[in-house]
Coordinates of C-alpha atoms in Angstrom, one line a residue:
M1 CA 71.7 137.3 105.7
M2 CA 71.9 135.6 109.1
M3 CA 72.4 137.7 112.2
P4 CA 76.1 137.6 113.3
E5 CA 76.7 135.2 116.3
N6 CA 78.0 138.1 118.5
F7 CA 74.6 139.8 118.1
R8 CA 72.7 136.9 119.6
N9 CA 71.8 136.0 123.1
K10 CA 72.4 139.5 124.6
G11 CA 69.9 140.5 127.2
M12 CA 70.4 144.1 126.3
F13 CA 68.7 143.4 123.0
T14 CA 65.4 142.2 124.5
G15 CA 64.1 145.6 125.4
A16 CA 64.1 144.7 129.1
R17 CA 65.9 146.7 131.7
N18 CA 69.4 145.5 132.6
S19 CA 69.2 143.8 136.0
N20 CA 72.3 145.8 137.1
C21 CA 70.7 149.1 136.3
R22 CA 71.4 151.6 139.0
G23 CA 69.3 154.5 137.9
D24 CA 66.1 155.6 136.1
V25 CA 67.0 156.7 132.6
G26 CA 63.6 158.3 132.2
K27 CA 64.7 161.2 134.5
V28 CA 67.7 162.3 132.5
K29 CA 68.2 165.0 129.9
F30 CA 69.4 164.2 126.4
V31 CA 71.7 166.8 124.7
S32 CA 72.8 166.5 121.0
T33 CA 76.1 167.1 119.4
I34 CA 76.4 167.9 115.7
G35 CA 79.9 167.1 114.8
E36 CA 81.7 169.6 112.5
S37 CA 78.4 171.5 112.2
H38 CA 79.3 173.1 115.5
T39 CA 81.7 175.2 113.5
K40 CA 78.9 176.4 111.2
I41 CA 76.2 177.2 113.8
E42 CA 77.4 180.2 115.8
G43 CA 74.7 179.7 118.4
Y44 CA 75.6 176.1 119.0
S45 CA 79.4 176.2 118.8
Y46 CA 81.5 173.7 120.7
E47 CA 81.5 176.1 123.6
A48 CA 77.8 176.8 123.4
F49 CA 77.2 173.0 123.5
V50 CA 79.2 172.7 126.7
N51 CA 77.5 175.7 128.2
H52 CA 74.1 174.1 127.4
V53 CA 75.2 170.9 129.2
R54 CA 76.4 172.9 132.2
S55 CA 73.1 174.8 132.4
F56 CA 71.5 171.6 133.7
S57 CA 74.0 171.4 136.6
P58 CA 74.3 167.7 135.8
S59 CA 75.2 165.1 138.5
N60 CA 77.1 163.3 135.7
V61 CA 77.5 163.5 132.0
I62 CA 77.2 160.2 130.0
V63 CA 78.6 160.3 126.5
S64 CA 76.6 157.7 124.5
Y65 CA 78.6 157.4 121.3
I66 CA 82.2 157.2 122.6
S67 CA 83.3 154.0 124.4
A68 CA 85.6 154.0 127.4
E69 CA 88.3 152.4 125.2
E70 CA 88.0 155.1 122.5
H71 CA 88.2 157.7 125.3
K72 CA 91.5 156.1 126.5
Q73 CA 92.9 156.2 123.0
G74 CA 91.8 159.8 122.4
K75 CA 89.4 158.8 119.6
Y76 CA 86.8 161.5 119.9
G77 CA 85.9 164.8 118.4
K78 CA 86.4 168.4 119.2
E79 CA 83.1 168.6 121.1
I80 CA 84.2 166.0 123.6
E81 CA 87.7 167.6 123.9
V82 CA 86.0 170.9 124.9
L83 CA 83.7 169.1 127.3
L84 CA 86.6 167.4 129.0
E85 CA 88.5 170.7 129.3
D86 CA 85.6 172.2 131.3
Q87 CA 86.7 172.4 134.9
E88 CA 83.2 172.1 136.2
L89 CA 82.2 169.1 134.1
S90 CA 85.4 167.1 133.3
D91 CA 85.3 164.9 136.4
R92 CA 81.6 164.0 135.9
V93 CA 82.0 162.6 132.3
V94 CA 81.7 158.9 131.7
F95 CA 81.5 157.0 128.4
A96 CA 78.8 154.5 127.5
G97 CA 79.5 153.8 123.8
V98 CA 80.1 150.4 122.2
D99 CA 82.4 148.7 119.8
N100 CA 81.0 149.7 116.5
N101 CA 83.2 147.4 114.4
P102 CA 80.7 144.4 114.4
Y103 CA 77.9 146.7 113.3
E104 CA 80.0 148.4 110.6
S105 CA 81.3 145.0 109.4
F106 CA 77.7 143.7 109.2
R107 CA 76.6 146.7 107.2
E108 CA 79.6 146.5 104.8
Q109 CA 79.0 142.8 104.2
Y110 CA 75.2 143.3 103.8
F111 CA 75.7 145.7 100.9
K112 CA 78.6 143.8 99.4
D113 CA 76.4 140.7 99.2
R114 CA 73.8 142.8 97.2
S115 CA 76.2 144.8 95.1
S116 CA 74.9 143.4 91.9
S117 CA 71.3 144.3 92.6
A118 CA 70.1 147.3 90.6
E119 CA 67.2 147.7 93.0
V120 CA 69.5 148.0 96.0
L121 CA 71.7 150.5 94.1
V122 CA 68.7 152.7 93.4
K123 CA 67.5 152.5 97.0
R124 CA 71.0 153.4 98.3
N125 CA 71.0 156.4 96.0
V126 CA 67.6 157.5 97.3
L127 CA 68.8 157.2 100.9
E128 CA 72.0 159.3 100.1
L129 CA 69.7 162.0 98.6
I130 CA 67.5 161.9 101.7
D131 CA 70.5 162.1 104.0
S132 CA 72.0 165.1 102.3
T133 CA 68.6 166.9 102.1
V134 CA 67.9 166.4 105.8
Y135 CA 71.3 167.7 106.9
S136 CA 71.2 170.6 104.4
Y137 CA 67.8 171.6 105.7
L138 CA 68.7 171.3 109.4
E139 CA 71.9 173.2 109.1
N140 CA 69.8 176.1 107.9
Y141 CA 67.2 175.5 110.6
W142 CA 69.6 175.1 113.5
K143 CA 70.4 178.4 115.3
N144 CA 71.0 177.4 118.9
A145 CA 70.6 174.6 121.5
D146 CA 66.8 174.9 121.4
T147 CA 66.6 174.3 117.6
V148 CA 69.2 171.5 117.6
N149 CA 67.5 169.7 120.6
S150 CA 64.0 170.1 119.2
E151 CA 61.1 167.9 118.1
I152 CA 61.6 169.1 114.5
T153 CA 65.1 167.8 114.4
D154 CA 64.1 164.5 116.1
S155 CA 61.1 164.1 113.8
L156 CA 63.2 164.3 110.6
F157 CA 65.7 161.7 111.8
R158 CA 62.9 159.5 113.0
A159 CA 61.3 159.7 109.6
K160 CA 64.7 159.0 107.9
H161 CA 65.2 155.8 109.8
K162 CA 61.6 154.7 109.1
I163 CA 62.4 155.0 105.4
I164 CA 65.6 153.1 105.8
A165 CA 63.8 150.3 107.7
S166 CA 61.2 150.1 104.9
M167 CA 63.9 149.5 102.4
F168 CA 66.5 147.5 104.4
W169 CA 64.8 146.3 107.5
D170 CA 67.2 143.5 108.5
M171 CA 70.2 145.8 108.0
E172 CA 68.6 148.6 109.9
K173 CA 67.6 146.3 112.7
Y174 CA 71.1 144.9 113.3
T175 CA 73.1 148.1 112.7
W176 CA 70.8 150.8 114.1
E177 CA 68.3 149.2 116.5
E178 CA 70.5 146.6 118.1
R179 CA 73.5 149.0 118.4
H180 CA 71.4 151.6 120.2
K181 CA 69.9 148.9 122.5
E182 CA 73.4 147.9 123.5
I183 CA 74.3 151.5 124.2
L184 CA 71.1 151.9 126.2
G185 CA 72.2 148.9 128.3
N186 CA 75.5 150.6 129.0
I187 CA 73.8 153.9 129.9
R188 CA 71.6 152.0 132.4
N189 CA 74.8 150.8 134.1
C190 CA 76.3 154.2 134.4
S191 CA 74.6 155.2 137.7
T192 CA 72.0 157.3 135.8
Q193 CA 70.1 159.5 138.2
N194 CA 67.8 162.5 138.4
G195 CA 70.1 165.2 137.0
S196 CA 72.2 163.2 134.6
V197 CA 72.8 164.5 131.1
I198 CA 73.3 162.0 128.3
V199 CA 75.2 163.4 125.3
T200 CA 74.2 161.8 122.1
D201 CA 74.9 162.4 118.4
V202 CA 72.0 164.4 116.9
E203 CA 70.7 161.7 114.7
S204 CA 70.3 159.3 117.7
R205 CA 68.5 161.6 120.1
Y206 CA 65.0 160.6 118.9
W207 CA 65.8 156.9 119.4
F208 CA 66.7 157.4 123.1
L209 CA 63.7 159.6 123.7
D210 CA 61.5 156.9 122.1
H211 CA 62.9 154.1 124.2
V212 CA 63.2 155.4 127.8

């Protein structure tokens, strides 16, 4: 499958720093969110997540997985709602997410084109099993901010995506690697500075740590 035209010729995909970067991403803190699992992990509830962000006394809070447009439309989860309700942090929150539609469309078409392949079906079933196993383990391991934002958590997701890449490299490259490079380009344009906190979904945290 050819790379979609809208994925080509974007400087943010080269791995080079955006020339408009106004901050050093390497000096920021990365804090994970865990979706509905916040309701299952008492020590990392929605409120505990916000308290963890606040504990860094951030100069600003950059949400990596929600775009400015999604924010305007109210398309975000409970964790962001609670974050925006915090009087100390609300006016420091900015959004650096991207339009996910091109990436999702590419993924959908990728598997549609291979729907008759028994090998692809087996690989997808294996990946679904790995995904459910990883999250099942982590929901038992997670107790608080330290365990969620830990090398153990990051290592499991790093390993998961290495397996995906070994099975479906071109799909993983375009829908995971390129998407995160685009987000990183946006983050670098958000006046990142010493003291910034970047809020990321838990599965993506390792990627940012590996690329800053």
